Amino acid sequence: MIHPINMFEGWGWLGAAAVHLVVMTWALSRTYAWTGNPPRNALLFPVSGLLMLILIAKALRLCMTGNVTWRGDAYSRPRAA
């Protein structure tokens, strides 16, 4: 059995993703309005989400390598014996 959205050959999934993004942004704008913040801030959600993913990826890389450089000084974790 073929999934119904597959009849659009991938475009259906892109459309579903676009609808999902619109619904998430609308729900976030309603949440912002409910808390007394400007609803227009929800439009920055895709940018802030991307920045958060970049920060998490960088943190994971630092955890995996164990090497941190801070203001010209390099720190590394001691190796287990």
PDB file of C-alpha atoms in Angstrom, residues 25-43:
ATOM      1  CA  THR A  25       4.607  29.961  13.977  1.00  0.00           C
ATOM      2  CA  TRP A  26       0.931  30.831  14.437  1.00  0.00           C
ATOM      3  CA  ALA A  27       0.747  28.818  17.686  1.00  0.00           C
ATOM      4  CA  LEU A  28       3.925  30.483  18.948  1.00  0.00           C
ATOM      5  CA  SER A  29       2.559  33.937  18.097  1.00  0.00           C
ATOM      6  CA  ARG A  30      -0.600  33.147  20.080  1.00  0.00           C
ATOM      7  CA  THR A  31       1.562  32.005  23.010  1.00  0.00           C
ATOM      8  CA  TYR A  32       3.563  35.223  22.849  1.00  0.00           C
ATOM      9  CA  ALA A  33       0.367  37.286  22.770  1.00  0.00           C
ATOM     10  CA  TRP A  34      -1.004  35.336  25.730  1.00  0.00           C
ATOM     11  CA  THR A  35       2.129  36.100  27.773  1.00  0.00           C
ATOM     12  CA  GLY A  36       2.054  39.801  26.885  1.00  0.00           C
ATOM     13  CA  ASN A  37       4.925  39.760  24.364  1.00  0.00           C
ATOM     14  CA  PRO A  38       4.685  41.044  20.798  1.00  0.00           C
ATOM     15  CA  PRO A  39       3.314  38.259  18.548  1.00  0.00           C
ATOM     16  CA  ARG A  40       5.582  39.426  15.693  1.00  0.00           C
ATOM     17  CA  ASN A  41       8.520  37.900  17.604  1.00  0.00           C
ATOM     18  CA  ALA A  42       7.255  34.486  16.489  1.00  0.00           C
ATOM     19  CA  LEU A  43       8.439  35.324  12.976  1.00  0.00           C
TER      20      LEU A  43
END
